[in-house]
Amino acid sequence: MTNPIPGDPVYLGSFLANTHWYGVVGDGETPAMQVATMEAVGQDAVIALDALKGDKGDKGDPADIVKMQWDSTITQAAQLPTGLNNSTDVGKAWWIGSLVYVWTGTNYKAKQMGSPGQTGASPQITVTTELLQPEETSVVEQSGTLLNPVLHFKIAAPRGVQGPASSIALAADYDDTLPPTAGQVITWDDTKQLWEPSDFAARHPRLYSVPSAAFANYTGLTQRQTILSYVLEEQDYDYVPFVNGHIKAFGVELDADPLTIGCEVRLGDPTTGQLIGRGFGNISSWTHIKPHFSTSGDPTTAVSPDNGVALVPAGQTATINVNLYNDGLLGAYIFNNAGAQLTILTVPQS
């Protein structure tokens, strides 16, 4: 072997190595900027070379247009349509899961679109409404937060056509146990807490007249004498009897004030019953009966709708007594029923 001279390659040895190549970016013009380096440790070597940047290339062809089918209901690849032979179908794409399936004209190409994110929080929507007049303008007022929005709908709903009236008999608070008859009306039963058919006339005052023949003639000498006892039929409501009438009695008294024979009308007992009418004697001999409730012994007695004075309860008969009453001194007198009359009006009370 001859001695090597400068510039001769000298074999040092051989070994296997994994090499890693890096390009060093340069402009290709500045001197000493194009270099190559190599580092080796054991069987691992790294070589670094200049990376040369070339000139800008020619403009490429446009990429294919993807026609995303946003309104599709397809959720699985097996549901993708087949037989897309029309040229307008090329580029149609369906997004299923994390892949987009694009029709190339002959088959589908699946492209990764990334994995779907987590489901976001659902807002808790509160809705309120307010009805406006038909001529006003509808509007929605929003308040609250993004996760708890409040929507207040102010609605000017159009006025509809008037519909048919509902059947009263089908109402939940109507008692249809008995069918209504002609002339009846709807009334409230406080005990049942229901509406029911009732005789409207029976809730109104009812008029009764007592003829002359019902009165008993009398001749005698007494302070009080009953000349009529009339039984009034029961009513289906509470009432107070309202009496009017006239009688004629005459005679001679043992004083200077003759012919003062009056009368009284009492409810129930002819002597102690509630006074409901009075007629005072006068010189004409005709006594006119009017409603009267107080006496000299109880001058404060009066009737009101709810105080119970002279009240006849519903479902009970009432006896109306007319007494001759001597308003003067003791004397004899005569009563004849000719022309006598009594009228009774039943006045409903609450």
mmCIF file of C-alpha atoms in Angstrom:
data_model
loop_
_atom_site.group_PDB
_atom_site.id
_atom_site.type_symbol
_atom_site.label_atom_id
_atom_site.label_comp_id
_atom_site.label_asym_id
_atom_site.label_seq_id
_atom_site.Cartn_x
_atom_site.Cartn_y
_atom_site.Cartn_z
ATOM 1 C CA MET A 1 0.000 0.000 0.000
ATOM 2 C CA THR A 2 1.407 3.415 -1.015
ATOM 3 C CA ASN A 3 1.203 6.411 1.177
ATOM 4 C CA PRO A 4 -1.820 8.565 0.301
ATOM 5 C CA ILE A 5 -1.344 12.107 -0.814
ATOM 6 C CA PRO A 6 -3.637 15.027 -0.019
ATOM 7 C CA GLY A 7 -6.946 14.639 -1.824
ATOM 8 C CA ASP A 8 -6.903 10.835 -1.945
ATOM 9 C CA PRO A 9 -9.880 9.041 -0.439
ATOM 10 C CA VAL A 10 -8.860 6.786 2.383
ATOM 11 C CA TYR A 11 -11.122 3.898 3.441
ATOM 12 C CA LEU A 12 -11.764 4.037 7.135
ATOM 13 C CA GLY A 13 -14.448 1.366 7.633
ATOM 14 C CA SER A 14 -18.106 0.482 6.985
ATOM 15 C CA PHE A 15 -21.209 0.571 9.233
ATOM 16 C CA LEU A 16 -25.021 0.588 8.859
ATOM 17 C CA ALA A 17 -26.859 3.757 9.889
ATOM 18 C CA ASN A 18 -30.387 5.287 9.891
ATOM 19 C CA THR A 19 -30.133 8.684 8.180
ATOM 20 C CA HIS A 20 -32.448 11.698 8.732
ATOM 21 C CA TRP A 21 -32.528 14.289 5.946
ATOM 22 C CA TYR A 22 -33.298 17.987 6.522
ATOM 23 C CA GLY A 23 -33.380 20.744 3.959
ATOM 24 C CA VAL A 24 -31.785 24.085 4.930
ATOM 25 C CA VAL A 25 -33.755 26.926 3.387
ATOM 26 C CA GLY A 26 -31.656 29.356 1.296
ATOM 27 C CA ASP A 27 -32.208 31.809 -1.550
ATOM 28 C CA GLY A 28 -29.805 30.036 -3.965
ATOM 29 C CA GLU A 29 -27.882 33.200 -4.672
ATOM 30 C CA THR A 30 -26.048 34.280 -1.544
ATOM 31 C CA PRO A 31 -22.541 32.695 -1.473
ATOM 32 C CA ALA A 32 -21.869 29.907 1.002
ATOM 33 C CA MET A 33 -25.601 29.524 1.720
ATOM 34 C CA GLN A 34 -25.861 26.126 0.032
ATOM 35 C CA VAL A 35 -24.400 23.665 2.524
ATOM 36 C CA ALA A 36 -24.724 20.034 3.522
ATOM 37 C CA THR A 37 -23.931 18.643 6.935
ATOM 38 C CA MET A 38 -23.855 15.144 8.326
ATOM 39 C CA GLU A 39 -23.665 13.948 11.886
ATOM 40 C CA ALA A 40 -23.365 10.292 12.888
ATOM 41 C CA VAL A 41 -23.357 8.663 16.287
ATOM 42 C CA GLY A 42 -23.041 4.916 16.237
ATOM 43 C CA GLN A 43 -25.474 3.693 13.630
ATOM 44 C CA ASP A 44 -27.542 6.919 13.666
ATOM 45 C CA ALA A 45 -26.574 9.685 11.193
ATOM 46 C CA VAL A 46 -28.168 13.046 10.261
ATOM 47 C CA ILE A 47 -27.519 14.764 6.919
ATOM 48 C CA ALA A 48 -28.591 18.412 6.347
ATOM 49 C CA LEU A 49 -28.780 19.792 2.783
ATOM 50 C CA ASP A 50 -29.893 23.107 1.335
ATOM 51 C CA ALA A 51 -33.596 23.196 0.336
ATOM 52 C CA LEU A 52 -33.845 25.106 -2.861
ATOM 53 C CA LYS A 53 -36.995 27.150 -3.598
ATOM 54 C CA GLY A 54 -37.892 27.042 -7.236
ATOM 55 C CA ASP A 55 -39.900 29.457 -9.406
ATOM 56 C CA LYS A 56 -43.688 29.743 -9.116
ATOM 57 C CA GLY A 57 -45.334 27.053 -11.168
ATOM 58 C CA ASP A 58 -48.209 27.244 -13.648
ATOM 59 C CA LYS A 59 -51.795 27.732 -12.442
ATOM 60 C CA GLY A 60 -53.480 24.408 -11.712
ATOM 61 C CA ASP A 61 -56.963 23.189 -12.650
ATOM 62 C CA PRO A 62 -59.910 24.215 -10.385
ATOM 63 C CA ALA A 63 -60.892 21.705 -7.729
ATOM 64 C CA ASP A 64 -64.122 19.793 -8.122
ATOM 65 C CA ILE A 65 -67.254 21.542 -6.727
ATOM 66 C CA VAL A 66 -68.923 19.734 -3.834
ATOM 67 C CA LYS A 67 -72.709 19.966 -3.862
ATOM 68 C CA MET A 68 -73.599 19.403 -0.204
ATOM 69 C CA GLN A 69 -77.097 17.946 0.277
ATOM 70 C CA TRP A 70 -78.010 19.883 3.416
ATOM 71 C CA ASP A 71 -81.698 18.893 3.541
ATOM 72 C CA SER A 72 -81.093 15.155 3.194
ATOM 73 C CA THR A 73 -82.655 12.696 5.649
ATOM 74 C CA ILE A 74 -79.990 10.025 4.988
ATOM 75 C CA THR A 75 -78.279 8.899 8.201
ATOM 76 C CA GLN A 76 -76.345 5.800 7.029
ATOM 77 C CA ALA A 77 -73.998 5.100 4.111
ATOM 78 C CA ALA A 78 -76.197 2.178 3.053
ATOM 79 C CA GLN A 79 -78.961 4.689 2.326
ATOM 80 C CA LEU A 80 -76.921 6.624 -0.245
ATOM 81 C CA PRO A 81 -78.665 6.754 -3.632
ATOM 82 C CA THR A 82 -77.450 4.514 -6.465
ATOM 83 C CA GLY A 83 -77.700 4.906 -10.200
ATOM 84 C CA LEU A 84 -76.623 8.552 -10.302
ATOM 85 C CA ASN A 85 -75.791 8.612 -14.029
ATOM 86 C CA ASN A 86 -76.609 12.239 -14.769
ATOM 87 C CA SER A 87 -73.634 14.582 -15.094
ATOM 88 C CA THR A 88 -75.386 17.041 -12.795
ATOM 89 C CA ASP A 89 -75.124 14.463 -10.012
ATOM 90 C CA VAL A 90 -71.319 14.583 -10.034
ATOM 91 C CA GLY A 91 -70.085 16.318 -6.895
ATOM 92 C CA LYS A 92 -73.175 15.680 -4.810
ATOM 93 C CA ALA A 93 -72.139 15.061 -1.219
ATOM 94 C CA TRP A 94 -73.845 13.668 1.900
ATOM 95 C CA TRP A 95 -72.480 14.366 5.374
ATOM 96 C CA ILE A 96 -72.937 11.265 7.534
ATOM 97 C CA GLY A 97 -71.284 11.230 10.947
ATOM 98 C CA SER A 98 -67.689 12.452 10.536
ATOM 99 C CA LEU A 99 -67.461 11.595 6.802
ATOM 100 C CA VAL A 100 -68.646 13.323 3.660
ATOM 101 C CA TYR A 101 -69.535 10.934 0.823
ATOM 102 C CA VAL A 102 -68.931 12.573 -2.588
ATOM 103 C CA TRP A 103 -70.282 11.077 -5.834
ATOM 104 C CA THR A 104 -67.524 11.161 -8.491
ATOM 105 C CA GLY A 105 -69.698 10.002 -11.340
ATOM 106 C CA THR A 106 -68.783 6.344 -10.919
ATOM 107 C CA ASN A 107 -68.593 5.789 -7.160
ATOM 108 C CA TYR A 108 -68.554 7.483 -3.771
ATOM 109 C CA LYS A 109 -65.421 8.913 -2.152
ATOM 110 C CA ALA A 110 -65.461 9.284 1.633
ATOM 111 C CA LYS A 111 -63.659 12.355 3.002
ATOM 112 C CA GLN A 112 -62.918 12.951 6.670
ATOM 113 C CA MET A 113 -64.738 15.998 8.053
ATOM 114 C CA GLY A 114 -63.665 15.717 11.664
ATOM 115 C CA SER A 115 -65.501 14.206 14.614
ATOM 116 C CA PRO A 116 -68.727 15.777 15.856
ATOM 117 C CA GLY A 117 -68.519 17.830 19.043
ATOM 118 C CA GLN A 118 -70.415 17.312 22.282
ATOM 119 C CA THR A 119 -74.090 18.116 22.431
ATOM 120 C CA GLY A 120 -74.643 21.622 23.729
ATOM 121 C CA ALA A 121 -76.966 22.646 26.569
ATOM 122 C CA SER A 122 -80.644 22.904 25.669
ATOM 123 C CA PRO A 123 -82.301 26.235 26.509
ATOM 124 C CA GLN A 124 -85.240 26.200 28.940
ATOM 125 C CA ILE A 125 -87.774 28.343 27.120
ATOM 126 C CA THR A 126 -90.613 30.034 29.028
ATOM 127 C CA VAL A 127 -93.563 31.209 26.943
ATOM 128 C CA THR A 128 -96.324 33.567 28.091
ATOM 129 C CA THR A 129 -99.194 35.002 26.085
ATOM 130 C CA GLU A 130 -101.346 38.097 26.185
ATOM 131 C CA LEU A 131 -104.437 38.610 24.050
ATOM 132 C CA LEU A 132 -104.725 42.029 22.410
ATOM 133 C CA GLN A 133 -107.645 43.668 20.685
ATOM 134 C CA PRO A 134 -107.999 42.626 17.020
ATOM 135 C CA GLU A 135 -107.124 46.138 15.805
ATOM 136 C CA GLU A 136 -103.773 46.178 17.667
ATOM 137 C CA THR A 137 -100.415 44.848 16.379
ATOM 138 C CA SER A 138 -98.975 41.486 17.413
ATOM 139 C CA VAL A 139 -95.466 41.529 18.899
ATOM 140 C CA VAL A 140 -93.046 39.170 20.682
ATOM 141 C CA GLU A 141 -91.103 40.531 23.666
ATOM 142 C CA GLN A 142 -87.933 38.593 24.600
ATOM 143 C CA SER A 143 -86.182 38.669 27.961
ATOM 144 C CA GLY A 144 -84.187 36.318 30.175
ATOM 145 C CA THR A 145 -80.828 34.708 29.305
ATOM 146 C CA LEU A 146 -79.532 32.562 26.432
ATOM 147 C CA LEU A 147 -80.123 29.371 28.409
ATOM 148 C CA ASN A 148 -83.359 30.597 30.034
ATOM 149 C CA PRO A 149 -85.088 32.821 27.506
ATOM 150 C CA VAL A 150 -88.581 34.209 28.173
ATOM 151 C CA LEU A 151 -90.833 34.867 25.194
ATOM 152 C CA HIS A 152 -93.966 36.959 25.762
ATOM 153 C CA PHE A 153 -96.359 36.746 22.812
ATOM 154 C CA LYS A 154 -98.759 39.690 22.554
ATOM 155 C CA ILE A 155 -101.263 38.406 20.020
ATOM 156 C CA ALA A 156 -103.877 40.495 18.257
ATOM 157 C CA ALA A 157 -106.012 37.519 17.309
ATOM 158 C CA PRO A 158 -108.709 38.199 14.710
ATOM 159 C CA ARG A 159 -112.240 38.167 16.005
ATOM 160 C CA GLY A 160 -114.015 35.018 14.868
ATOM 161 C CA VAL A 161 -117.542 34.490 13.739
ATOM 162 C CA GLN A 162 -120.030 34.222 16.592
ATOM 163 C CA GLY A 163 -120.746 30.576 17.229
ATOM 164 C CA PRO A 164 -123.958 28.888 18.298
ATOM 165 C CA ALA A 165 -125.072 29.118 21.926
ATOM 166 C CA SER A 166 -124.351 26.111 24.106
ATOM 167 C CA SER A 167 -127.132 23.999 25.560
ATOM 168 C CA ILE A 168 -127.925 25.038 29.142
ATOM 169 C CA ALA A 169 -129.174 21.548 29.948
ATOM 170 C CA LEU A 170 -125.684 20.146 29.262
ATOM 171 C CA ALA A 171 -123.949 22.446 31.771
ATOM 172 C CA ALA A 172 -122.182 20.750 34.686
ATOM 173 C CA ASP A 173 -123.971 22.935 37.270
ATOM 174 C CA TYR A 174 -127.481 22.222 35.953
ATOM 175 C CA ASP A 175 -129.801 19.686 37.626
ATOM 176 C CA ASP A 176 -131.656 17.824 34.866
ATOM 177 C CA THR A 177 -133.328 15.298 37.197
ATOM 178 C CA LEU A 178 -136.753 16.593 36.137
ATOM 179 C CA PRO A 179 -137.440 17.720 32.572
ATOM 180 C CA PRO A 180 -138.547 21.361 32.216
ATOM 181 C CA THR A 181 -142.161 22.201 31.399
ATOM 182 C CA ALA A 182 -143.720 25.126 29.551
ATOM 183 C CA GLY A 183 -143.355 28.429 31.395
ATOM 184 C CA GLN A 184 -140.551 27.321 33.708
ATOM 185 C CA VAL A 185 -137.274 29.230 34.014
ATOM 186 C CA ILE A 186 -133.807 28.508 35.376
ATOM 187 C CA THR A 187 -133.420 29.264 39.091
ATOM 188 C CA TRP A 188 -130.653 28.638 41.631
ATOM 189 C CA ASP A 189 -131.101 26.032 44.370
ATOM 190 C CA ASP A 190 -128.818 27.034 47.235
ATOM 191 C CA THR A 191 -129.114 23.615 48.902
ATOM 192 C CA LYS A 192 -128.135 21.624 45.809
ATOM 193 C CA GLN A 193 -125.736 24.317 44.614
ATOM 194 C CA LEU A 194 -127.184 23.752 41.156
ATOM 195 C CA TRP A 195 -129.388 25.519 38.632
ATOM 196 C CA GLU A 196 -132.719 23.833 37.948
ATOM 197 C CA PRO A 197 -136.028 24.448 36.139
ATOM 198 C CA SER A 198 -138.638 26.153 38.291
ATOM 199 C CA ASP A 199 -142.054 27.773 38.015
ATOM 200 C CA PHE A 200 -141.227 31.427 37.543
ATOM 201 C CA ALA A 201 -144.768 32.509 38.449
ATOM 202 C CA ALA A 202 -144.446 30.906 41.881
ATOM 203 C CA ARG A 203 -141.564 33.251 42.678
ATOM 204 C CA HIS A 204 -143.735 36.305 42.014
ATOM 205 C CA PRO A 205 -146.429 37.834 44.199
ATOM 206 C CA ARG A 206 -149.708 35.978 43.896
ATOM 207 C CA LEU A 207 -153.042 37.728 44.356
ATOM 208 C CA TYR A 208 -155.996 36.301 46.291
ATOM 209 C CA SER A 209 -159.382 37.951 46.876
ATOM 210 C CA VAL A 210 -161.899 36.995 49.562
ATOM 211 C CA PRO A 211 -165.533 37.585 48.496
ATOM 212 C CA SER A 212 -168.301 39.105 50.583
ATOM 213 C CA ALA A 213 -169.963 35.752 51.162
ATOM 214 C CA ALA A 214 -166.929 34.543 53.123
ATOM 215 C CA PHE A 215 -167.551 37.162 55.827
ATOM 216 C CA ALA A 216 -169.886 36.310 58.759
ATOM 217 C CA ASN A 217 -172.651 38.771 59.698
ATOM 218 C CA TYR A 218 -172.670 39.981 63.302
ATOM 219 C CA THR A 219 -174.861 41.948 65.664
ATOM 220 C CA GLY A 220 -173.780 42.419 69.250
ATOM 221 C CA LEU A 221 -171.864 44.181 71.948
ATOM 222 C CA THR A 222 -168.102 43.382 72.183
ATOM 223 C CA GLN A 223 -164.669 44.968 71.831
ATOM 224 C CA ARG A 224 -163.383 42.456 69.222
ATOM 225 C CA GLN A 225 -165.332 40.041 67.026
ATOM 226 C CA THR A 226 -163.933 37.732 64.300
ATOM 227 C CA ILE A 227 -165.922 37.993 61.066
ATOM 228 C CA LEU A 228 -163.499 36.174 58.692
ATOM 229 C CA SER A 229 -161.026 33.321 59.047
ATOM 230 C CA TYR A 230 -159.468 32.574 55.645
ATOM 231 C CA VAL A 231 -156.858 29.846 55.077
ATOM 232 C CA LEU A 232 -154.305 30.787 52.434
ATOM 233 C CA GLU A 233 -152.786 27.852 50.573
ATOM 234 C CA GLU A 234 -149.100 27.048 50.961
ATOM 235 C CA GLN A 235 -146.566 28.724 48.678
ATOM 236 C CA ASP A 236 -143.166 27.410 47.596
ATOM 237 C CA TYR A 237 -141.378 30.508 48.882
ATOM 238 C CA ASP A 238 -141.275 32.593 52.071
ATOM 239 C CA TYR A 239 -143.633 35.565 51.953
ATOM 240 C CA VAL A 240 -145.369 38.333 53.902
ATOM 241 C CA PRO A 241 -149.126 38.794 53.259
ATOM 242 C CA PHE A 242 -150.073 42.263 52.011
ATOM 243 C CA VAL A 243 -153.766 43.009 52.721
ATOM 244 C CA ASN A 244 -156.264 45.557 51.418
ATOM 245 C CA GLY A 245 -160.037 45.722 51.729
ATOM 246 C CA HIS A 246 -163.097 47.361 53.219
ATOM 247 C CA ILE A 247 -166.100 46.536 55.440
ATOM 248 C CA LYS A 248 -169.123 48.432 56.762
ATOM 249 C CA ALA A 249 -170.358 48.303 60.394
ATOM 250 C CA PHE A 250 -172.760 50.688 62.160
ATOM 251 C CA GLY A 251 -174.565 51.029 65.438
ATOM 252 C CA VAL A 252 -175.041 53.207 68.532
ATOM 253 C CA GLU A 253 -172.363 53.749 71.181
ATOM 254 C CA LEU A 254 -172.787 55.063 74.707
ATOM 255 C CA ASP A 255 -170.576 58.108 74.074
ATOM 256 C CA ALA A 256 -170.506 61.311 72.105
ATOM 257 C CA ASP A 257 -168.482 59.754 69.253
ATOM 258 C CA PRO A 258 -170.794 57.340 67.462
ATOM 259 C CA LEU A 259 -170.083 54.856 64.706
ATOM 260 C CA THR A 260 -166.321 54.344 65.140
ATOM 261 C CA ILE A 261 -166.273 50.616 64.425
ATOM 262 C CA GLY A 262 -162.937 49.662 62.889
ATOM 263 C CA CYS A 263 -161.269 46.335 62.140
ATOM 264 C CA GLU A 264 -157.961 44.524 62.390
ATOM 265 C CA VAL A 265 -156.356 41.729 60.358
ATOM 266 C CA ARG A 266 -154.187 39.217 62.179
ATOM 267 C CA LEU A 267 -151.985 36.347 60.974
ATOM 268 C CA GLY A 268 -152.522 33.052 62.780
ATOM 269 C CA ASP A 269 -154.355 33.462 66.064
ATOM 270 C CA PRO A 270 -157.329 35.895 65.778
ATOM 271 C CA THR A 271 -156.460 37.554 69.089
ATOM 272 C CA THR A 272 -152.698 37.270 69.615
ATOM 273 C CA GLY A 273 -151.481 36.735 66.047
ATOM 274 C CA GLN A 274 -149.207 39.225 64.288
ATOM 275 C CA LEU A 275 -151.132 42.319 63.197
ATOM 276 C CA ILE A 276 -150.837 42.712 59.400
ATOM 277 C CA GLY A 277 -153.706 45.122 58.604
ATOM 278 C CA ARG A 278 -155.832 47.819 60.216
ATOM 279 C CA GLY A 279 -158.904 49.838 59.369
ATOM 280 C CA PHE A 280 -160.030 52.674 61.646
ATOM 281 C CA GLY A 281 -163.698 53.480 62.172
ATOM 282 C CA ASN A 282 -165.089 56.738 60.803
ATOM 283 C CA ILE A 283 -168.373 58.577 60.412
ATOM 284 C CA SER A 284 -169.063 57.039 56.973
ATOM 285 C CA SER A 285 -169.363 53.549 58.524
ATOM 286 C CA TRP A 286 -166.987 52.184 55.806
ATOM 287 C CA THR A 287 -163.706 50.972 57.209
ATOM 288 C CA HIS A 288 -160.790 50.735 54.731
ATOM 289 C CA ILE A 289 -158.179 48.102 55.484
ATOM 290 C CA LYS A 290 -154.510 48.890 54.841
ATOM 291 C CA PRO A 291 -151.260 47.061 55.753
ATOM 292 C CA HIS A 292 -150.427 47.809 59.381
ATOM 293 C CA PHE A 293 -147.977 45.953 61.663
ATOM 294 C CA SER A 294 -147.379 47.966 64.857
ATOM 295 C CA THR A 295 -149.663 48.282 67.876
ATOM 296 C CA SER A 296 -149.966 50.678 70.792
ATOM 297 C CA GLY A 297 -148.267 48.036 72.917
ATOM 298 C CA ASP A 298 -145.378 47.601 70.445
ATOM 299 C CA PRO A 299 -145.103 50.741 68.302
ATOM 300 C CA THR A 300 -141.677 49.744 66.853
ATOM 301 C CA THR A 301 -142.796 46.609 64.993
ATOM 302 C CA ALA A 302 -142.081 46.859 61.248
ATOM 303 C CA VAL A 303 -141.504 44.591 58.264
ATOM 304 C CA SER A 304 -138.220 44.365 56.348
ATOM 305 C CA PRO A 305 -137.023 41.778 53.807
ATOM 306 C CA ASP A 306 -135.037 39.777 56.342
ATOM 307 C CA ASN A 307 -136.348 40.466 59.869
ATOM 308 C CA GLY A 308 -138.987 37.690 59.903
ATOM 309 C CA VAL A 309 -141.945 39.858 60.980
ATOM 310 C CA ALA A 310 -145.244 38.476 59.596
ATOM 311 C CA LEU A 311 -143.262 35.907 57.596
ATOM 312 C CA VAL A 312 -145.037 32.788 56.337
ATOM 313 C CA PRO A 313 -142.463 30.038 55.630
ATOM 314 C CA ALA A 314 -142.509 28.191 52.320
ATOM 315 C CA GLY A 315 -144.671 25.078 52.309
ATOM 316 C CA GLN A 316 -146.979 26.233 55.110
ATOM 317 C CA THR A 317 -150.591 27.430 55.030
ATOM 318 C CA ALA A 318 -151.526 30.757 56.604
ATOM 319 C CA THR A 319 -154.758 31.741 58.387
ATOM 320 C CA ILE A 320 -155.867 35.338 57.818
ATOM 321 C CA ASN A 321 -158.327 36.599 60.466
ATOM 322 C CA VAL A 322 -160.415 39.780 60.156
ATOM 323 C CA ASN A 323 -161.831 41.136 63.422
ATOM 324 C CA LEU A 324 -164.331 43.921 64.006
ATOM 325 C CA TYR A 325 -162.717 46.256 66.510
ATOM 326 C CA ASN A 326 -164.510 48.901 68.514
ATOM 327 C CA ASP A 327 -162.331 52.005 68.428
ATOM 328 C CA GLY A 328 -164.744 53.917 70.698
ATOM 329 C CA LEU A 329 -166.563 53.215 73.950
ATOM 330 C CA LEU A 330 -168.674 50.169 74.598
ATOM 331 C CA GLY A 331 -171.716 49.981 72.382
ATOM 332 C CA ALA A 332 -173.851 47.745 70.224
ATOM 333 C CA TYR A 333 -173.154 47.565 66.489
ATOM 334 C CA ILE A 334 -174.198 45.667 63.396
ATOM 335 C CA PHE A 335 -172.025 44.186 60.611
ATOM 336 C CA ASN A 336 -173.492 43.026 57.316
ATOM 337 C CA ASN A 337 -171.207 41.309 54.791
ATOM 338 C CA ALA A 338 -172.761 43.143 51.870
ATOM 339 C CA GLY A 339 -169.950 44.889 49.983
ATOM 340 C CA ALA A 340 -167.215 43.500 52.251
ATOM 341 C CA GLN A 341 -163.991 42.507 50.482
ATOM 342 C CA LEU A 342 -160.434 41.521 51.333
ATOM 343 C CA THR A 343 -157.472 41.267 48.947
ATOM 344 C CA ILE A 344 -154.291 39.363 49.866
ATOM 345 C CA LEU A 345 -150.998 39.646 47.980
ATOM 346 C CA THR A 346 -148.169 37.216 48.809
ATOM 347 C CA VAL A 347 -144.931 39.212 48.680
ATOM 348 C CA PRO A 348 -141.784 36.999 48.416
ATOM 349 C CA GLN A 349 -139.071 37.654 50.994
ATOM 350 C CA SER A 350 -135.370 36.794 50.887
#
